[in-house]
Amino acid sequence: MFKGLIVIILTSIVVDNYVLTKFLGICPFLGVSKKVGPACGMGIAVTFVMLLATAATYPIYYYLLARFELEYLQTIVFILVIASLVQLVEIILKKYIPSLHKSLGIYLPLITTNCAVLGVASNNISDGYVFIESMASSLGCGLGFLLAMVLFAGVRSRVEAANPPKCFRGMPITLVSASIVALTFYGFQGVIENLFA
Amino acid sequence: MSVWKNFIKGIIKENPVLVLLLGTCPTLAMTDSVSKAFGMGVAATVVLICSNMAISALRNVIPDKVRIPCYIVLIAGFVTVVEMVMHAYLPDLYEAMGVFLSLIVVNCIILGRAEMYASKNRVFDSAVDAVGMGIGFTLALLCMSTVREIFGAGSWMGMEIPFIKDHTVGILTMSPGGFFVFGVLIAVVNKLTGHRKRSEAGGCAGCPGAALCMKNGCSEREGEGK
């Protein structure tokens, strides 16, 4: 059981990295990765919201939707739950832990419509994980997102200093360097399965 | 603005993917084969037309403060309809597209058009805008998937191409190839359009979180590509 959880976490961090392999959450990945500081803040906020979203959507799906055969409402219910949850967390943080709100709060509203969060919640359901496995996979996905953001912010600060052809300036060169970062993650393919063999 | 101008702007001048850089997630994920790209383009276009018309019709009813949640619920409703139709009539494509079909809900093109256009304009204009944007999105996806499928898998829409199929560049159909082809495609568009200054609708302005985002570095993205 414990070994299974470790495998799920490691797999979702490096092998099935949400940003670089599954293309979820590309907007914040490209938007907030100019400096390491904000990239880190965004990554932590996403991890936090992913865990909360899974903790909320999992029981709702199995005890409410599946029980009354309302599975087709999954998309609507999940997005509403995630949106209201994020708002709620923001209000609570602002009231009780202002210091944390100051460092994470600014990223929270942006995450409501982040496809990675909704993607994790739906993938956990479609993969048929039990509750603890779902939480492990959300944690792994969030950490994978954080890792990709921080690595890419480092790469990007070097790319900014380079002098590419005029038409490649800005987004194109960023995407090409993202492709090279994505390539490095291919080196992990098959590593996790053999780690515990 | 004339109807024709309104229609054509979504395809070329304000192409949502290649010029406004919205909806990058499905663009990267769904373009490893032409049929998936086509399915995604059509599904998103249908949702976009329905949601734009509905939001435009309700623009005087929806209170300003809760407009984003209202838009999301409307869009999620239409996405569910499209999802169920595809599940019933195109089960293979439904399986292939997987989670990305339901992720049309959080596609920034749809929310962006609702916020930027449909909430301020008449129903007919919004519908024309949606058709133009939808076709622009579909064409961009088709362009990119054609490159990736022909050179990555040696086929087009599943039809094998004689010579290229023995000399494929497999990496193009995988995720690094997606980033690479997208980057090069934007560079080509930049080159062809001669770095024209971007219109107001560019980049972050289409995103509902823009106001907050501006404070933390996302705003810098707007300045790029000029």
Short mmCIF file of N, CA and C in Angstrom, two decimals, chain B residues 121-197:
data_model
loop_
_atom_site.label_atom_id
_atom_site.label_comp_id
_atom_site.label_asym_id
_atom_site.label_seq_id
_atom_site.Cartn_x
_atom_site.Cartn_y
_atom_site.Cartn_z
N ASN B 121 -22.14 43.00 -26.62
CA ASN B 121 -22.69 43.14 -27.96
C ASN B 121 -23.98 42.36 -28.16
N ARG B 122 -24.64 42.65 -29.30
CA ARG B 122 -25.92 42.01 -29.59
C ARG B 122 -25.74 40.54 -29.90
N VAL B 123 -26.86 39.79 -29.86
CA VAL B 123 -26.80 38.34 -30.03
C VAL B 123 -26.23 37.98 -31.40
N PHE B 124 -26.70 38.64 -32.45
CA PHE B 124 -26.25 38.29 -33.80
C PHE B 124 -24.75 38.54 -33.95
N ASP B 125 -24.28 39.71 -33.49
CA ASP B 125 -22.85 40.01 -33.59
C ASP B 125 -22.01 39.01 -32.82
N SER B 126 -22.50 38.63 -31.63
CA SER B 126 -21.77 37.67 -30.81
C SER B 126 -21.67 36.33 -31.51
N ALA B 127 -22.76 35.93 -32.20
CA ALA B 127 -22.75 34.65 -32.90
C ALA B 127 -21.73 34.69 -34.03
N VAL B 128 -21.71 35.81 -34.78
CA VAL B 128 -20.74 35.94 -35.88
C VAL B 128 -19.32 35.89 -35.33
N ASP B 129 -19.10 36.62 -34.25
CA ASP B 129 -17.79 36.63 -33.61
C ASP B 129 -17.37 35.22 -33.21
N ALA B 130 -18.33 34.46 -32.63
CA ALA B 130 -18.03 33.10 -32.17
C ALA B 130 -17.70 32.20 -33.35
N VAL B 131 -18.44 32.33 -34.47
CA VAL B 131 -18.16 31.48 -35.63
C VAL B 131 -16.76 31.78 -36.15
N GLY B 132 -16.41 33.07 -36.25
CA GLY B 132 -15.10 33.45 -36.74
C GLY B 132 -14.00 32.92 -35.84
N MET B 133 -14.13 33.14 -34.55
CA MET B 133 -13.13 32.68 -33.59
C MET B 133 -13.01 31.15 -33.61
N GLY B 134 -14.16 30.49 -33.69
CA GLY B 134 -14.16 29.02 -33.70
C GLY B 134 -13.44 28.48 -34.92
N ILE B 135 -13.71 29.09 -36.09
CA ILE B 135 -13.04 28.64 -37.31
C ILE B 135 -11.55 28.94 -37.22
N GLY B 136 -11.20 30.11 -36.67
CA GLY B 136 -9.80 30.45 -36.50
C GLY B 136 -9.09 29.43 -35.61
N PHE B 137 -9.73 29.05 -34.52
CA PHE B 137 -9.18 28.04 -33.60
C PHE B 137 -9.00 26.71 -34.31
N THR B 138 -10.05 26.27 -35.04
CA THR B 138 -9.99 24.99 -35.73
C THR B 138 -8.89 24.99 -36.79
N LEU B 139 -8.80 26.08 -37.56
CA LEU B 139 -7.78 26.13 -38.61
C LEU B 139 -6.38 26.08 -38.01
N ALA B 140 -6.15 26.80 -36.90
CA ALA B 140 -4.83 26.78 -36.27
C ALA B 140 -4.50 25.37 -35.80
N LEU B 141 -5.50 24.69 -35.20
CA LEU B 141 -5.27 23.32 -34.74
C LEU B 141 -4.96 22.41 -35.92
N LEU B 142 -5.71 22.58 -37.03
CA LEU B 142 -5.49 21.73 -38.20
C LEU B 142 -4.10 21.94 -38.77
N CYS B 143 -3.67 23.21 -38.85
CA CYS B 143 -2.33 23.53 -39.34
C CYS B 143 -1.27 22.77 -38.55
N MET B 144 -1.38 22.92 -37.21
CA MET B 144 -0.36 22.35 -36.36
C MET B 144 -0.39 20.83 -36.38
N SER B 145 -1.62 20.26 -36.37
CA SER B 145 -1.69 18.80 -36.35
C SER B 145 -1.25 18.21 -37.67
N THR B 146 -1.46 18.94 -38.78
CA THR B 146 -1.00 18.44 -40.08
C THR B 146 0.51 18.28 -40.05
N VAL B 147 1.21 19.31 -39.59
CA VAL B 147 2.67 19.22 -39.51
C VAL B 147 3.07 18.06 -38.62
N ARG B 148 2.44 17.97 -37.43
CA ARG B 148 2.88 16.94 -36.47
C ARG B 148 2.55 15.55 -36.95
N GLU B 149 1.37 15.37 -37.55
CA GLU B 149 1.01 14.00 -37.94
C GLU B 149 1.78 13.56 -39.17
N ILE B 150 1.94 14.46 -40.16
CA ILE B 150 2.65 14.04 -41.38
C ILE B 150 4.11 13.69 -41.06
N PHE B 151 4.80 14.56 -40.34
CA PHE B 151 6.22 14.29 -40.11
C PHE B 151 6.46 13.38 -38.91
N GLY B 152 5.52 13.37 -37.97
CA GLY B 152 5.72 12.54 -36.78
C GLY B 152 5.25 11.12 -36.96
N ALA B 153 4.11 10.93 -37.66
CA ALA B 153 3.56 9.58 -37.79
C ALA B 153 3.48 9.11 -39.23
N GLY B 154 3.78 10.00 -40.19
CA GLY B 154 3.76 9.61 -41.60
C GLY B 154 2.37 9.35 -42.13
N SER B 155 1.37 10.04 -41.59
CA SER B 155 0.02 9.84 -42.09
C SER B 155 -0.75 11.14 -41.98
N TRP B 156 -1.96 11.17 -42.59
CA TRP B 156 -2.81 12.35 -42.46
C TRP B 156 -4.24 11.86 -42.31
N MET B 157 -4.88 12.17 -41.21
CA MET B 157 -6.22 11.65 -40.90
C MET B 157 -6.23 10.13 -40.90
N GLY B 158 -5.09 9.51 -40.54
CA GLY B 158 -5.02 8.06 -40.52
C GLY B 158 -4.60 7.45 -41.85
N MET B 159 -4.57 8.26 -42.95
CA MET B 159 -4.13 7.72 -44.24
C MET B 159 -2.62 7.78 -44.30
N GLU B 160 -1.99 6.65 -44.63
CA GLU B 160 -0.54 6.64 -44.65
C GLU B 160 0.02 7.31 -45.89
N ILE B 161 1.13 8.01 -45.70
CA ILE B 161 1.76 8.69 -46.83
C ILE B 161 3.00 7.89 -47.20
N PRO B 162 3.10 7.43 -48.47
CA PRO B 162 4.09 6.42 -48.87
C PRO B 162 5.52 6.65 -48.40
N PHE B 163 6.15 7.73 -48.82
CA PHE B 163 7.60 7.85 -48.56
C PHE B 163 7.88 8.26 -47.11
N ILE B 164 7.08 9.23 -46.63
CA ILE B 164 7.37 9.81 -45.32
C ILE B 164 7.18 8.78 -44.20
N LYS B 165 6.30 7.80 -44.41
CA LYS B 165 6.00 6.88 -43.31
C LYS B 165 7.19 6.03 -42.91
N ASP B 166 8.17 5.87 -43.81
CA ASP B 166 9.39 5.13 -43.45
C ASP B 166 10.45 6.03 -42.85
N HIS B 167 10.20 7.34 -42.87
CA HIS B 167 11.21 8.27 -42.34
C HIS B 167 10.55 9.25 -41.38
N THR B 168 9.89 8.75 -40.35
CA THR B 168 9.19 9.66 -39.46
C THR B 168 10.10 10.21 -38.36
N VAL B 169 9.73 11.36 -37.86
CA VAL B 169 10.42 11.95 -36.71
C VAL B 169 9.49 11.75 -35.52
N GLY B 170 9.62 10.62 -34.85
CA GLY B 170 8.66 10.24 -33.82
C GLY B 170 8.45 11.26 -32.73
N ILE B 171 9.49 12.02 -32.43
CA ILE B 171 9.42 12.96 -31.31
C ILE B 171 8.36 14.03 -31.54
N LEU B 172 8.01 14.30 -32.81
CA LEU B 172 7.03 15.35 -33.10
C LEU B 172 5.65 15.02 -32.55
N THR B 173 5.30 13.74 -32.46
CA THR B 173 3.98 13.42 -31.93
C THR B 173 3.98 13.41 -30.41
N MET B 174 5.16 13.45 -29.80
CA MET B 174 5.22 13.45 -28.34
C MET B 174 5.23 14.89 -27.83
N SER B 175 5.25 15.04 -26.49
CA SER B 175 5.04 16.39 -25.95
C SER B 175 6.14 17.40 -26.33
N PRO B 176 7.43 17.04 -26.34
CA PRO B 176 8.40 18.07 -26.72
C PRO B 176 8.15 18.60 -28.13
N GLY B 177 7.74 17.71 -29.04
CA GLY B 177 7.43 18.12 -30.41
C GLY B 177 6.29 19.11 -30.45
N GLY B 178 5.31 18.94 -29.55
CA GLY B 178 4.19 19.87 -29.49
C GLY B 178 4.65 21.28 -29.19
N PHE B 179 5.46 21.42 -28.13
CA PHE B 179 5.98 22.74 -27.79
C PHE B 179 6.78 23.33 -28.95
N PHE B 180 7.60 22.46 -29.56
CA PHE B 180 8.51 22.93 -30.60
C PHE B 180 7.74 23.44 -31.82
N VAL B 181 6.79 22.61 -32.30
CA VAL B 181 6.03 23.00 -33.50
C VAL B 181 5.22 24.26 -33.23
N PHE B 182 4.64 24.37 -32.04
CA PHE B 182 3.85 25.55 -31.68
C PHE B 182 4.73 26.80 -31.69
N GLY B 183 5.92 26.69 -31.09
CA GLY B 183 6.85 27.81 -31.06
C GLY B 183 7.22 28.26 -32.46
N VAL B 184 7.56 27.28 -33.32
CA VAL B 184 7.98 27.61 -34.67
C VAL B 184 6.82 28.23 -35.45
N LEU B 185 5.61 27.68 -35.25
CA LEU B 185 4.43 28.21 -35.95
C LEU B 185 4.18 29.68 -35.59
N ILE B 186 4.30 30.00 -34.29
CA ILE B 186 4.10 31.40 -33.88
C ILE B 186 5.18 32.28 -34.49
N ALA B 187 6.42 31.75 -34.52
CA ALA B 187 7.51 32.53 -35.12
C ALA B 187 7.22 32.80 -36.58
N VAL B 188 6.69 31.79 -37.30
CA VAL B 188 6.37 31.97 -38.72
C VAL B 188 5.29 33.04 -38.88
N VAL B 189 4.26 32.97 -38.01
CA VAL B 189 3.19 33.97 -38.09
C VAL B 189 3.75 35.37 -37.81
N ASN B 190 4.63 35.47 -36.81
CA ASN B 190 5.28 36.75 -36.50
C ASN B 190 6.02 37.29 -37.71
N LYS B 191 6.72 36.38 -38.38
CA LYS B 191 7.53 36.77 -39.54
C LYS B 191 6.61 37.29 -40.65
N LEU B 192 5.51 36.52 -40.91
CA LEU B 192 4.62 36.88 -42.01
C LEU B 192 3.88 38.18 -41.75
N THR B 193 3.46 38.38 -40.49
CA THR B 193 2.68 39.58 -40.21
C THR B 193 3.59 40.77 -39.90
N GLY B 194 4.89 40.54 -39.90
CA GLY B 194 5.82 41.64 -39.71
C GLY B 194 5.71 42.32 -38.36
N HIS B 195 5.54 41.52 -37.29
CA HIS B 195 5.54 42.04 -35.92
C HIS B 195 4.55 43.17 -35.74
N ARG B 196 3.41 43.05 -36.36
CA ARG B 196 2.41 44.08 -36.20
C ARG B 196 2.04 44.20 -34.72
N LYS B 197 1.76 45.43 -34.32
CA LYS B 197 1.42 45.62 -32.91
C LYS B 197 0.13 44.87 -32.60
#
